[in-house]
Amino acid sequence: MMKNDILNTKKLGYKFYFQDGDNQIACFGSYFTGKEEVYINDDLFSKKRNVNCTSTHSFDFENSQYQVKFNMLNILTGRMECTLYKDTKVVAKQIQCSLPDDPKKAFFFIAGCALGGAVFGYATATIVELFVGKL
């Protein structure tokens, strides 16, 4: 972790940390807004918004060409891969998933979301029916 960890916030999303010599590269990708940020030693080097399943951030640092590639491997489970390249060579690769690794916990999470959606939909339809009348 960095001394002043720029990603140590309550932002919801993926946080990847890579070490290249004395430099730490921190990458953040929000799964709500699509905002992506790449920091080197707490300094912002690249940011953009992305709505696609893949994106690339390219920048120069200390006479080297860096690339950070985000790749959504499975949109249903939220499985994201982040790869760091230095001068076209892979430095490191990490994968994160927004669902728990335990299948039982993942099932209960998905079932809870479905139940919550059903309750919200029924409540909304009931309220609309009160104001508009029978549909």
N, CA, C and O atoms as CSV, one atom per row, in Angstrom:
chain,resi,resn,atom,element,x,y,z
A,1,MET,N,N,0.834,-1.188,0.000
A,1,MET,CA,C,0.000,0.000,0.000
A,1,MET,C,C,0.877,1.250,0.000
A,1,MET,O,O,1.984,1.258,0.538
A,2,MET,N,N,0.367,2.270,-0.598
A,2,MET,CA,C,1.068,3.541,-0.601
A,2,MET,C,C,0.934,4.207,0.759
A,2,MET,O,O,0.018,3.903,1.523
A,3,LYS,N,N,1.851,5.113,1.054
A,3,LYS,CA,C,1.767,5.855,2.312
A,3,LYS,C,C,0.461,6.627,2.378
A,3,LYS,O,O,-0.262,6.542,3.371
A,4,ASN,N,N,0.159,7.364,1.349
A,4,ASN,CA,C,-1.099,8.103,1.251
A,4,ASN,C,C,-1.920,7.439,0.158
A,4,ASN,O,O,-2.011,7.951,-0.958
A,5,ASP,N,N,-2.509,6.313,0.477
A,5,ASP,CA,C,-3.179,5.508,-0.537
A,5,ASP,C,C,-4.338,6.275,-1.143
A,5,ASP,O,O,-5.353,6.512,-0.488
A,6,ILE,N,N,-4.177,6.656,-2.390
A,6,ILE,CA,C,-5.165,7.455,-3.088
A,6,ILE,C,C,-6.459,6.670,-3.318
A,6,ILE,O,O,-7.531,7.264,-3.433
A,7,LEU,N,N,-6.364,5.347,-3.386
A,7,LEU,CA,C,-7.554,4.533,-3.629
A,7,LEU,C,C,-8.200,4.039,-2.339
A,7,LEU,O,O,-9.213,3.341,-2.387
A,8,ASN,N,N,-7.637,4.384,-1.201
A,8,ASN,CA,C,-8.193,3.931,0.070
A,8,ASN,C,C,-9.377,4.811,0.452
A,8,ASN,O,O,-9.362,5.493,1.476
A,9,THR,N,N,-10.384,4.778,-0.383
A,9,THR,CA,C,-11.586,5.564,-0.167
A,9,THR,C,C,-12.777,4.625,-0.200
A,9,THR,O,O,-12.619,3.411,-0.330
A,10,LYS,N,N,-13.948,5.182,-0.082
A,10,LYS,CA,C,-15.153,4.366,-0.104
A,10,LYS,C,C,-15.728,4.249,-1.514
A,10,LYS,O,O,-16.904,3.923,-1.679
A,11,LYS,N,N,-14.905,4.514,-2.532
A,11,LYS,CA,C,-15.351,4.348,-3.912
A,11,LYS,C,C,-15.650,2.878,-4.171
A,11,LYS,O,O,-14.893,1.999,-3.759
A,12,LEU,N,N,-16.751,2.622,-4.851
A,12,LEU,CA,C,-17.110,1.250,-5.182
A,12,LEU,C,C,-16.543,0.885,-6.542
A,12,LEU,O,O,-16.825,1.540,-7.546
A,13,GLY,N,N,-15.750,-0.156,-6.560
A,13,GLY,CA,C,-15.171,-0.597,-7.812
A,13,GLY,C,C,-13.997,-1.520,-7.576
A,13,GLY,O,O,-13.795,-2.040,-6.479
A,14,TYR,N,N,-13.236,-1.708,-8.626
A,14,TYR,CA,C,-12.075,-2.598,-8.597
A,14,TYR,C,C,-10.827,-1.784,-8.298
A,14,TYR,O,O,-10.647,-0.694,-8.842
A,15,LYS,N,N,-9.966,-2.310,-7.434
A,15,LYS,CA,C,-8.711,-1.649,-7.079
A,15,LYS,C,C,-7.573,-2.644,-7.285
A,15,LYS,O,O,-7.521,-3.692,-6.641
A,16,PHE,N,N,-6.673,-2.301,-8.183
A,16,PHE,CA,C,-5.534,-3.156,-8.503
A,16,PHE,C,C,-4.249,-2.410,-8.141
A,16,PHE,O,O,-4.131,-1.210,-8.387
A,17,TYR,N,N,-3.284,-3.132,-7.552
A,17,TYR,CA,C,-2.003,-2.543,-7.169
A,17,TYR,C,C,-0.872,-3.362,-7.786
A,17,TYR,O,O,-0.831,-4.584,-7.645
A,18,PHE,N,N,0.044,-2.678,-8.471
A,18,PHE,CA,C,1.194,-3.319,-9.088
A,18,PHE,C,C,2.471,-2.642,-8.600
A,18,PHE,O,O,2.473,-1.447,-8.305
A,19,GLN,N,N,3.545,-3.402,-8.516
A,19,GLN,CA,C,4.845,-2.864,-8.125
A,19,GLN,C,C,5.800,-3.039,-9.296
A,19,GLN,O,O,5.959,-4.142,-9.819
A,20,ASP,N,N,6.438,-1.937,-9.709
A,20,ASP,CA,C,7.447,-1.970,-10.766
A,20,ASP,C,C,8.685,-1.258,-10.234
A,20,ASP,O,O,8.771,-0.032,-10.294
A,21,GLY,N,N,9.638,-2.020,-9.715
A,21,GLY,CA,C,10.812,-1.432,-9.077
A,21,GLY,C,C,10.402,-0.679,-7.827
A,21,GLY,O,O,9.776,-1.248,-6.933
A,22,ASP,N,N,10.751,0.598,-7.760
A,22,ASP,CA,C,10.374,1.429,-6.616
A,22,ASP,C,C,9.031,2.116,-6.812
A,22,ASP,O,O,8.582,2.850,-5.932
A,23,ASN,N,N,8.392,1.894,-7.937
A,23,ASN,CA,C,7.140,2.585,-8.264
A,23,ASN,C,C,5.942,1.679,-8.050
A,23,ASN,O,O,5.947,0.506,-8.426
A,24,GLN,N,N,4.911,2.252,-7.435
A,24,GLN,CA,C,3.661,1.515,-7.282
A,24,GLN,C,C,2.638,2.111,-8.234
A,24,GLN,O,O,2.424,3.323,-8.264
A,25,ILE,N,N,2.013,1.239,-9.008
A,25,ILE,CA,C,0.962,1.642,-9.936
A,25,ILE,C,C,-0.354,1.166,-9.354
A,25,ILE,O,O,-0.548,-0.025,-9.114
A,26,ALA,N,N,-1.253,2.108,-9.129
A,26,ALA,CA,C,-2.572,1.806,-8.569
A,26,ALA,C,C,-3.618,2.103,-9.633
A,26,ALA,O,O,-3.620,3.180,-10.229
A,27,CYS,N,N,-4.508,1.140,-9.868
A,27,CYS,CA,C,-5.533,1.271,-10.899
A,27,CYS,C,C,-6.904,1.110,-10.261
A,27,CYS,O,O,-7.119,0.212,-9.447
A,28,PHE,N,N,-7.828,1.985,-10.636
A,28,PHE,CA,C,-9.179,1.937,-10.103
A,28,PHE,C,C,-10.163,1.946,-11.254
A,28,PHE,O,O,-10.006,2.702,-12.212
A,29,GLY,N,N,-11.180,1.100,-11.156
A,29,GLY,CA,C,-12.261,1.079,-12.131
A,29,GLY,C,C,-13.592,0.962,-11.420
A,29,GLY,O,O,-13.827,-0.011,-10.704
A,30,SER,N,N,-14.473,1.944,-11.605
A,30,SER,CA,C,-15.778,1.937,-10.949
A,30,SER,C,C,-16.763,1.099,-11.744
A,30,SER,O,O,-16.869,1.255,-12.960
A,31,TYR,N,N,-17.488,0.207,-11.068
A,31,TYR,CA,C,-18.490,-0.579,-11.782
A,31,TYR,C,C,-19.828,0.121,-11.829
A,31,TYR,O,O,-20.771,-0.420,-12.407
A,32,PHE,N,N,-19.955,1.301,-11.246
A,32,PHE,CA,C,-21.201,2.072,-11.352
A,32,PHE,C,C,-21.095,3.182,-12.397
A,32,PHE,O,O,-22.011,3.360,-13.199
A,33,THR,N,N,-19.996,3.925,-12.397
A,33,THR,CA,C,-19.878,5.088,-13.271
A,33,THR,C,C,-19.021,4.844,-14.502
A,33,THR,O,O,-19.079,5.629,-15.449
A,34,GLY,N,N,-18.225,3.776,-14.518
A,34,GLY,CA,C,-17.331,3.510,-15.632
A,34,GLY,C,C,-16.059,4.332,-15.586
A,34,GLY,O,O,-15.265,4.287,-16.526
A,35,LYS,N,N,-15.846,5.083,-14.513
A,35,LYS,CA,C,-14.644,5.912,-14.388
A,35,LYS,C,C,-13.443,5.034,-14.073
A,35,LYS,O,O,-13.496,4.173,-13.195
A,36,GLU,N,N,-12.361,5.267,-14.805
A,36,GLU,CA,C,-11.118,4.530,-14.601
A,36,GLU,C,C,-9.996,5.521,-14.342
A,36,GLU,O,O,-9.927,6.572,-14.980
A,37,GLU,N,N,-9.116,5.184,-13.401
A,37,GLU,CA,C,-7.996,6.042,-13.049
A,37,GLU,C,C,-6.754,5.192,-12.849
A,37,GLU,O,O,-6.828,4.077,-12.332
A,38,VAL,N,N,-5.602,5.733,-13.266
A,38,VAL,CA,C,-4.319,5.059,-13.073
A,38,VAL,C,C,-3.370,6.042,-12.382
A,38,VAL,O,O,-3.152,7.154,-12.864
A,39,TYR,N,N,-2.813,5.616,-11.249
A,39,TYR,CA,C,-1.903,6.442,-10.462
A,39,TYR,C,C,-0.531,5.774,-10.405
A,39,TYR,O,O,-0.426,4.549,-10.332
A,40,ILE,N,N,0.513,6.593,-10.439
A,40,ILE,CA,C,1.859,6.109,-10.150
A,40,ILE,C,C,2.370,6.917,-8.971
A,40,ILE,O,O,2.490,8.140,-9.049
A,41,ASN,N,N,2.671,6.227,-7.880
A,41,ASN,CA,C,3.159,6.871,-6.656
A,41,ASN,C,C,2.259,8.039,-6.240
A,41,ASN,O,O,2.755,9.127,-5.950
A,42,ASP,N,N,0.977,7.824,-6.212
A,42,ASP,CA,C,-0.041,8.799,-5.788
A,42,ASP,C,C,-0.287,9.928,-6.780
A,42,ASP,O,O,-1.072,10.827,-6.480
A,43,ASP,N,N,0.345,9.921,-7.940
A,43,ASP,CA,C,0.115,10.949,-8.953
A,43,ASP,C,C,-0.760,10.380,-10.063
A,43,ASP,O,O,-0.471,9.312,-10.603
A,44,LEU,N,N,-1.830,11.096,-10.399
A,44,LEU,CA,C,-2.751,10.655,-11.443
A,44,LEU,C,C,-2.079,10.774,-12.807
A,44,LEU,O,O,-1.609,11.847,-13.185
A,45,PHE,N,N,-2.036,9.659,-13.546
A,45,PHE,CA,C,-1.408,9.652,-14.866
A,45,PHE,C,C,-2.419,9.482,-15.986
A,45,PHE,O,O,-2.176,9.934,-17.105
A,46,SER,N,N,-3.534,8.850,-15.714
A,46,SER,CA,C,-4.516,8.639,-16.768
A,46,SER,C,C,-5.892,8.469,-16.135
A,46,SER,O,O,-6.040,7.833,-15.091
A,47,LYS,N,N,-6.894,9.051,-16.789
A,47,LYS,CA,C,-8.275,8.832,-16.342
A,47,LYS,C,C,-9.202,8.974,-17.536
A,47,LYS,O,O,-8.943,9.750,-18.456
A,48,LYS,N,N,-10.277,8.218,-17.506
A,48,LYS,CA,C,-11.316,8.307,-18.527
A,48,LYS,C,C,-12.528,7.511,-18.079
A,48,LYS,O,O,-12.472,6.739,-17.122
A,49,ARG,N,N,-13.616,7.716,-18.789
A,49,ARG,CA,C,-14.838,6.945,-18.549
A,49,ARG,C,C,-14.968,5.920,-19.662
A,49,ARG,O,O,-14.659,6.194,-20.821
A,50,ASN,N,N,-15.433,4.735,-19.286
A,50,ASN,CA,C,-15.515,3.645,-20.246
A,50,ASN,C,C,-16.814,2.886,-20.024
A,50,ASN,O,O,-17.169,2.579,-18.886
A,51,VAL,N,N,-17.515,2.585,-21.090
A,51,VAL,CA,C,-18.728,1.780,-20.999
A,51,VAL,C,C,-18.575,0.461,-21.750
A,51,VAL,O,O,-19.523,-0.319,-21.840
A,52,ASN,N,N,-17.391,0.213,-22.287
A,52,ASN,CA,C,-17.123,-1.034,-23.010
A,52,ASN,C,C,-16.556,-2.086,-22.063
A,52,ASN,O,O,-16.268,-1.801,-20.901
A,53,CYS,N,N,-16.401,-3.290,-22.567
A,53,CYS,CA,C,-15.854,-4.386,-21.755
A,53,CYS,C,C,-14.333,-4.351,-21.672
A,53,CYS,O,O,-13.753,-5.020,-20.817
A,54,THR,N,N,-13.677,-3.588,-22.540
A,54,THR,CA,C,-12.219,-3.476,-22.500
A,54,THR,C,C,-11.823,-2.011,-22.645
A,54,THR,O,O,-12.535,-1.220,-23.264
A,55,SER,N,N,-10.689,-1.666,-22.072
A,55,SER,CA,C,-10.140,-0.323,-22.258
A,55,SER,C,C,-8.642,-0.363,-22.003
A,55,SER,O,O,-8.131,-1.259,-21.332
A,56,THR,N,N,-7.947,0.633,-22.557
A,56,THR,CA,C,-6.496,0.708,-22.428
A,56,THR,C,C,-6.092,2.124,-22.048
A,56,THR,O,O,-6.593,3.096,-22.614
A,57,HIS,N,N,-5.195,2.233,-21.101
A,57,HIS,CA,C,-4.602,3.507,-20.700
A,57,HIS,C,C,-3.113,3.444,-21.062
A,57,HIS,O,O,-2.402,2.552,-20.598
A,58,SER,N,N,-2.646,4.368,-21.874
A,58,SER,CA,C,-1.241,4.413,-22.277
A,58,SER,C,C,-0.620,5.708,-21.786
A,58,SER,O,O,-1.239,6.769,-21.867
A,59,PHE,N,N,0.609,5.622,-21.275
A,59,PHE,CA,C,1.308,6.810,-20.791
A,59,PHE,C,C,2.798,6.517,-20.685
A,59,PHE,O,O,3.211,5.359,-20.621
A,60,ASP,N,N,3.595,7.574,-20.668
A,60,ASP,CA,C,5.047,7.477,-20.524
A,60,ASP,C,C,5.431,7.856,-19.103
A,60,ASP,O,O,4.877,8.787,-18.518
A,61,PHE,N,N,6.401,7.108,-18.556
A,61,PHE,CA,C,6.911,7.409,-17.214
A,61,PHE,C,C,8.345,6.911,-17.129
A,61,PHE,O,O,8.615,5.741,-17.398
A,62,GLU,N,N,9.261,7.791,-16.757
A,62,GLU,CA,C,10.677,7.466,-16.605
A,62,GLU,C,C,11.241,6.742,-17.824
A,62,GLU,O,O,11.822,5.664,-17.704
A,63,ASN,N,N,11.066,7.341,-18.986
A,63,ASN,CA,C,11.598,6.829,-20.258
A,63,ASN,C,C,11.077,5.442,-20.634
A,63,ASN,O,O,11.743,4.715,-21.372
A,64,SER,N,N,9.916,5.071,-20.147
A,64,SER,CA,C,9.287,3.786,-20.514
A,64,SER,C,C,7.848,4.036,-20.923
A,64,SER,O,O,7.194,4.953,-20.426
A,65,GLN,N,N,7.372,3.215,-21.827
A,65,GLN,CA,C,5.984,3.275,-22.274
A,65,GLN,C,C,5.181,2.255,-21.471
A,65,GLN,O,O,5.478,1.061,-21.509
A,66,TYR,N,N,4.166,2.720,-20.746
A,66,TYR,CA,C,3.306,1.851,-19.934
A,66,TYR,C,C,1.926,1.752,-20.559
A,66,TYR,O,O,1.451,2.679,-21.215
A,67,GLN,N,N,1.298,0.613,-20.341
A,67,GLN,CA,C,-0.100,0.416,-20.702
A,67,GLN,C,C,-0.785,-0.345,-19.578
A,67,GLN,O,O,-0.225,-1.286,-19.015
A,68,VAL,N,N,-1.998,0.074,-19.261
A,68,VAL,CA,C,-2.850,-0.655,-18.329
A,68,VAL,C,C,-4.096,-1.034,-19.106
A,68,VAL,O,O,-4.783,-0.177,-19.660
A,69,LYS,N,N,-4.378,-2.324,-19.141
A,69,LYS,CA,C,-5.553,-2.810,-19.871
A,69,LYS,C,C,-6.556,-3.401,-18.888
A,69,LYS,O,O,-6.224,-4.284,-18.098
A,70,PHE,N,N,-7.793,-2.899,-18.949
A,70,PHE,CA,C,-8.908,-3.459,-18.199
A,70,PHE,C,C,-9.698,-4.342,-19.154
A,70,PHE,O,O,-9.971,-3.944,-20.287
A,71,ASN,N,N,-10.068,-5.541,-18.703
A,71,ASN,CA,C,-10.833,-6.464,-19.527
A,71,ASN,C,C,-11.887,-7.148,-18.659
A,71,ASN,O,O,-11.549,-7.876,-17.726
A,72,MET,N,N,-13.176,-6.911,-18.970
A,72,MET,CA,C,-14.265,-7.564,-18.248
A,72,MET,C,C,-14.424,-8.975,-18.808
A,72,MET,O,O,-14.897,-9.157,-19.929
A,73,LEU,N,N,-14.024,-9.971,-18.014
A,73,LEU,CA,C,-14.056,-11.359,-18.468
A,73,LEU,C,C,-15.453,-11.948,-18.434
A,73,LEU,O,O,-15.828,-12.712,-19.324
A,74,ASN,N,N,-16.233,-11.599,-17.407
A,74,ASN,CA,C,-17.587,-12.120,-17.271
A,74,ASN,C,C,-18.450,-11.031,-16.661
A,74,ASN,O,O,-18.291,-10.686,-15.490
A,75,ILE,N,N,-19.358,-10.493,-17.450
A,75,ILE,CA,C,-20.158,-9.364,-16.979
A,75,ILE,C,C,-21.202,-9.798,-15.950
A,75,ILE,O,O,-21.622,-8.982,-15.130
A,76,LEU,N,N,-21.629,-11.056,-15.971
A,76,LEU,CA,C,-22.624,-11.531,-15.007
A,76,LEU,C,C,-22.046,-11.675,-13.601
A,76,LEU,O,O,-22.721,-11.373,-12.616
A,77,THR,N,N,-20.819,-12.128,-13.508
A,77,THR,CA,C,-20.194,-12.302,-12.192
A,77,THR,C,C,-19.309,-11.120,-11.816
A,77,THR,O,O,-18.830,-11.046,-10.685
A,78,GLY,N,N,-19.087,-10.197,-12.745
A,78,GLY,CA,C,-18.246,-9.040,-12.469
A,78,GLY,C,C,-16.774,-9.379,-12.407
A,78,GLY,O,O,-16.019,-8.731,-11.683
A,79,ARG,N,N,-16.355,-10.382,-13.152
A,79,ARG,CA,C,-14.944,-10.810,-13.146
A,79,ARG,C,C,-14.130,-9.897,-14.067
A,79,ARG,O,O,-14.345,-9.867,-15.279
A,80,MET,N,N,-13.182,-9.146,-13.466
A,80,MET,CA,C,-12.384,-8.152,-14.183
A,80,MET,C,C,-10.909,-8.507,-14.126
A,80,MET,O,O,-10.392,-8.910,-13.085
A,81,GLU,N,N,-10.235,-8.351,-15.271
A,81,GLU,CA,C,-8.799,-8.582,-15.361
A,81,GLU,C,C,-8.109,-7.253,-15.648
A,81,GLU,O,O,-8.562,-6.479,-16.492
A,82,CYS,N,N,-7.020,-6.996,-14.947
A,82,CYS,CA,C,-6.217,-5.795,-15.163
A,82,CYS,C,C,-4.778,-6.236,-15.422
A,82,CYS,O,O,-4.192,-6.969,-14.625
A,83,THR,N,N,-4.214,-5.782,-16.546
A,83,THR,CA,C,-2.861,-6.170,-16.942
A,83,THR,C,C,-2.008,-4.919,-17.095
A,83,THR,O,O,-2.426,-3.940,-17.713
A,84,LEU,N,N,-0.808,-4.963,-16.525
A,84,LEU,CA,C,0.148,-3.869,-16.634
A,84,LEU,C,C,1.260,-4.272,-17.595
A,84,LEU,O,O,1.886,-5.319,-17.431
A,85,TYR,N,N,1.501,-3.424,-18.607
A,85,TYR,CA,C,2.559,-3.640,-19.593
A,85,TYR,C,C,3.598,-2.530,-19.446
A,85,TYR,O,O,3.254,-1.373,-19.206
A,86,LYS,N,N,4.858,-2.893,-19.593
A,86,LYS,CA,C,5.954,-1.917,-19.633
A,86,LYS,C,C,6.772,-2.230,-20.871
A,86,LYS,O,O,7.360,-3.305,-20.984
A,87,ASP,N,N,6.806,-1.286,-21.798
A,87,ASP,CA,C,7.506,-1.482,-23.075
A,87,ASP,C,C,7.056,-2.771,-23.760
A,87,ASP,O,O,7.893,-3.567,-24.186
A,88,THR,N,N,5.766,-2.983,-23.868
A,88,THR,CA,C,5.076,-4.109,-24.516
A,88,THR,C,C,5.272,-5.458,-23.816
A,88,THR,O,O,4.840,-6.481,-24.346
A,89,LYS,N,N,5.907,-5.488,-22.649
A,89,LYS,CA,C,6.066,-6.737,-21.898
A,89,LYS,C,C,5.142,-6.723,-20.691
A,89,LYS,O,O,4.980,-5.698,-20.028
A,90,VAL,N,N,4.540,-7.873,-20.414
A,90,VAL,CA,C,3.627,-7.978,-19.274
A,90,VAL,C,C,4.433,-7.935,-17.978
A,90,VAL,O,O,5.314,-8.765,-17.751
A,91,VAL,N,N,4.116,-6.949,-17.130
A,91,VAL,CA,C,4.746,-6.837,-15.819
A,91,VAL,C,C,3.978,-7.683,-14.813
A,91,VAL,O,O,4.567,-8.446,-14.048
A,92,ALA,N,N,2.651,-7.539,-14.824
A,92,ALA,CA,C,1.806,-8.292,-13.887
A,92,ALA,C,C,0.370,-8.287,-14.389
A,92,ALA,O,O,-0.028,-7.457,-15.207
A,93,LYS,N,N,-0.395,-9.248,-13.867
A,93,LYS,CA,C,-1.803,-9.387,-14.217
A,93,LYS,C,C,-2.565,-9.792,-12.960
A,93,LYS,O,O,-2.116,-10.656,-12.206
A,94,GLN,N,N,-3.718,-9.165,-12.738
A,94,GLN,CA,C,-4.560,-9.504,-11.588
A,94,GLN,C,C,-6.002,-9.641,-12.044
A,94,GLN,O,O,-6.435,-9.005,-13.005
A,95,ILE,N,N,-6.736,-10.493,-11.327
A,95,ILE,CA,C,-8.156,-10.694,-11.614
A,95,ILE,C,C,-8.935,-10.519,-10.318
A,95,ILE,O,O,-8.539,-11.031,-9.271
A,96,GLN,N,N,-10.053,-9.788,-10.396
A,96,GLN,CA,C,-10.948,-9.614,-9.260
A,96,GLN,C,C,-12.371,-9.918,-9.698
A,96,GLN,O,O,-12.705,-9.850,-10.881
A,97,CYS,N,N,-13.198,-10.253,-8.719
A,97,CYS,CA,C,-14.597,-10.573,-8.988
A,97,CYS,C,C,-15.460,-9.870,-7.954
A,97,CYS,O,O,-15.113,-9.837,-6.773
A,98,SER,N,N,-16.582,-9.307,-8.389
A,98,SER,CA,C,-17.449,-8.589,-7.456
A,98,SER,C,C,-18.321,-9.531,-6.632
A,98,SER,O,O,-18.835,-9.136,-5.585
A,99,LEU,N,N,-18.495,-10.768,-7.087
A,99,LEU,CA,C,-19.257,-11.750,-6.314
A,99,LEU,C,C,-18.316,-12.537,-5.407
A,99,LEU,O,O,-17.139,-12.701,-5.727
A,100,PRO,N,N,-18.824,-13.022,-4.285
A,100,PRO,CA,C,-17.975,-13.842,-3.405
A,100,PRO,C,C,-17.528,-15.122,-4.102
A,100,PRO,O,O,-18.208,-15.619,-5.000
A,101,ASP,N,N,-16.375,-15.652,-3.680
A,101,ASP,CA,C,-15.859,-16.898,-4.254
A,101,ASP,C,C,-16.686,-18.103,-3.840
A,101,ASP,O,O,-16.766,-19.086,-4.577
A,102,ASP,N,N,-17.297,-18.034,-2.673
A,102,ASP,CA,C,-18.117,-19.128,-2.167
A,102,ASP,C,C,-19.420,-19.190,-2.967
A,102,ASP,O,O,-20.180,-18.222,-2.961
A,103,PRO,N,N,-19.700,-20.308,-3.658
A,103,PRO,CA,C,-20.916,-20.407,-4.477
A,103,PRO,C,C,-22.202,-20.207,-3.674
A,103,PRO,O,O,-23.177,-19.659,-4.189
A,104,LYS,N,N,-22.208,-20.650,-2.415
A,104,LYS,CA,C,-23.405,-20.504,-1.587
A,104,LYS,C,C,-23.686,-19.022,-1.299
A,104,LYS,O,O,-24.832,-18.579,-1.371
A,105,LYS,N,N,-22.638,-18.264,-0.974
A,105,LYS,CA,C,-22.803,-16.826,-0.719
A,105,LYS,C,C,-23.203,-16.098,-2.000
A,105,LYS,O,O,-24.033,-15.190,-1.965
A,106,ALA,N,N,-22.620,-16.490,-3.124
A,106,ALA,CA,C,-22.964,-15.867,-4.399
A,106,ALA,C,C,-24.429,-16.121,-4.738
A,106,ALA,O,O,-25.117,-15.219,-5.217
A,107,PHE,N,N,-24.914,-17.340,-4.493
A,107,PHE,CA,C,-26.315,-17.662,-4.766
A,107,PHE,C,C,-27.232,-16.798,-3.906
A,107,PHE,O,O,-28.205,-16.238,-4.411
A,108,PHE,N,N,-26.931,-16.684,-2.611
A,108,PHE,CA,C,-27.775,-15.880,-1.726
A,108,PHE,C,C,-27.739,-14.399,-2.114
A,108,PHE,O,O,-28.748,-13.706,-1.984
A,109,PHE,N,N,-26.604,-13.912,-2.584
A,109,PHE,CA,C,-26.513,-12.523,-3.039
A,109,PHE,C,C,-27.419,-12.304,-4.251
A,109,PHE,O,O,-28.188,-11.344,-4.291
A,110,ILE,N,N,-27.326,-13.196,-5.236
A,110,ILE,CA,C,-28.142,-13.061,-6.446
A,110,ILE,C,C,-29.619,-13.238,-6.128
A,110,ILE,O,O,-30.459,-12.502,-6.645
A,111,ALA,N,N,-29.943,-14.214,-5.275
A,111,ALA,CA,C,-31.337,-14.429,-4.877
A,111,ALA,C,C,-31.879,-13.213,-4.132
A,111,ALA,O,O,-33.028,-12.823,-4.338
A,112,GLY,N,N,-31.072,-12.619,-3.279
A,112,GLY,CA,C,-31.488,-11.413,-2.552
A,112,GLY,C,C,-31.759,-10.256,-3.490
A,112,GLY,O,O,-32.721,-9.511,-3.301
A,113,CYS,N,N,-30.917,-10.099,-4.500
A,113,CYS,CA,C,-31.133,-9.039,-5.490
A,113,CYS,C,C,-32.426,-9.272,-6.265
A,113,CYS,O,O,-33.183,-8.333,-6.511
A,114,ALA,N,N,-32.680,-10.515,-6.647
A,114,ALA,CA,C,-33.906,-10.846,-7.381
A,114,ALA,C,C,-35.139,-10.598,-6.516
A,114,ALA,O,O,-36.130,-10.041,-6.988
A,115,LEU,N,N,-35.078,-11.008,-5.259
A,115,LEU,CA,C,-36.205,-10.791,-4.346
A,115,LEU,C,C,-36.427,-9.298,-4.114
A,115,LEU,O,O,-37.566,-8.830,-4.116
A,116,GLY,N,N,-35.344,-8.550,-3.915
A,116,GLY,CA,C,-35.467,-7.105,-3.736
A,116,GLY,C,C,-36.071,-6.440,-4.960
A,116,GLY,O,O,-36.896,-5.536,-4.826
A,117,GLY,N,N,-35.676,-6.869,-6.143
A,117,GLY,CA,C,-36.241,-6.326,-7.376
A,117,GLY,C,C,-37.724,-6.645,-7.513
A,117,GLY,O,O,-38.505,-5.807,-7.963
A,118,ALA,N,N,-38.110,-7.860,-7.124
A,118,ALA,CA,C,-39.524,-8.242,-7.196
A,118,ALA,C,C,-40.366,-7.404,-6.229
A,118,ALA,O,O,-41.446,-6.936,-6.589
A,119,VAL,N,N,-39.878,-7.220,-5.018
A,119,VAL,CA,C,-40.609,-6.418,-4.025
A,119,VAL,C,C,-40.717,-4.975,-4.499
A,119,VAL,O,O,-41.787,-4.373,-4.405
A,120,PHE,N,N,-39.626,-4.414,-5.008
A,120,PHE,CA,C,-39.642,-3.038,-5.506
A,120,PHE,C,C,-40.615,-2.905,-6.683
A,120,PHE,O,O,-41.376,-1.941,-6.746
A,121,GLY,N,N,-40.597,-3.852,-7.605
A,121,GLY,CA,C,-41.496,-3.815,-8.759
A,121,GLY,C,C,-42.958,-3.899,-8.353
A,121,GLY,O,O,-43.796,-3.169,-8.881
A,122,TYR,N,N,-43.266,-4.789,-7.415
A,122,TYR,CA,C,-44.654,-4.925,-6.935
A,122,TYR,C,C,-45.101,-3.647,-6.237
A,122,TYR,O,O,-46.215,-3.174,-6.465
A,123,ALA,N,N,-44.244,-3.084,-5.390
A,123,ALA,CA,C,-44.596,-1.854,-4.675
A,123,ALA,C,C,-44.809,-0.699,-5.647
A,123,ALA,O,O,-45.740,0.088,-5.477
A,124,THR,N,N,-43.969,-0.594,-6.649
A,124,THR,CA,C,-44.109,0.471,-7.649
A,124,THR,C,C,-45.413,0.313,-8.424
A,124,THR,O,O,-46.126,1.291,-8.646
A,125,ALA,N,N,-45.729,-0.916,-8.836
A,125,ALA,CA,C,-46.975,-1.159,-9.569
A,125,ALA,C,C,-48.190,-0.843,-8.710
A,125,ALA,O,O,-49.181,-0.315,-9.215
A,126,THR,N,N,-48.128,-1.157,-7.425
A,126,THR,CA,C,-49.240,-0.875,-6.519
A,126,THR,C,C,-49.445,0.625,-6.364
A,126,THR,O,O,-50.582,1.098,-6.381
A,127,ILE,N,N,-48.366,1.377,-6.213
A,127,ILE,CA,C,-48.470,2.826,-6.064
A,127,ILE,C,C,-48.997,3.469,-7.341
A,127,ILE,O,O,-49.841,4.362,-7.277
A,128,VAL,N,N,-48.518,3.032,-8.488
A,128,VAL,CA,C,-48.998,3.565,-9.764
A,128,VAL,C,C,-50.478,3.260,-9.925
A,128,VAL,O,O,-51.236,4.103,-10.406
A,129,GLU,N,N,-50.895,2.069,-9.530
A,129,GLU,CA,C,-52.310,1.687,-9.640
A,129,GLU,C,C,-53.190,2.569,-8.763
A,129,GLU,O,O,-54.316,2.881,-9.151
A,130,LEU,N,N,-52.710,2.978,-7.597
A,130,LEU,CA,C,-53.472,3.860,-6.719
A,130,LEU,C,C,-53.726,5.206,-7.378
A,130,LEU,O,O,-54.822,5.753,-7.251
A,131,PHE,N,N,-52.744,5.749,-8.076
A,131,PHE,CA,C,-52.878,7.065,-8.668
A,131,PHE,C,C,-53.529,7.048,-10.056
A,131,PHE,O,O,-54.241,7.984,-10.420
A,132,VAL,N,N,-53.290,6.007,-10.812
A,132,VAL,CA,C,-53.781,5.964,-12.192
A,132,VAL,C,C,-55.074,5.162,-12.302
A,132,VAL,O,O,-55.907,5.435,-13.166
A,133,GLY,N,N,-55.238,4.191,-11.443
A,133,GLY,CA,C,-56.387,3.314,-11.531
A,133,GLY,C,C,-55.965,1.974,-12.098
A,133,GLY,O,O,-54.781,1.737,-12.336
A,134,LYS,N,N,-56.920,1.111,-12.312
A,134,LYS,CA,C,-56.619,-0.233,-12.841
A,134,LYS,C,C,-56.015,-0.118,-14.225
A,134,LYS,O,O,-56.498,0.633,-15.073
A,135,LEU,N,N,-54.948,-0.878,-14.440
A,135,LEU,CA,C,-54.279,-0.863,-15.756
A,135,LEU,C,C,-54.837,-1.918,-16.655
A,135,LEU,O,O,-54.397,-2.052,-17.797
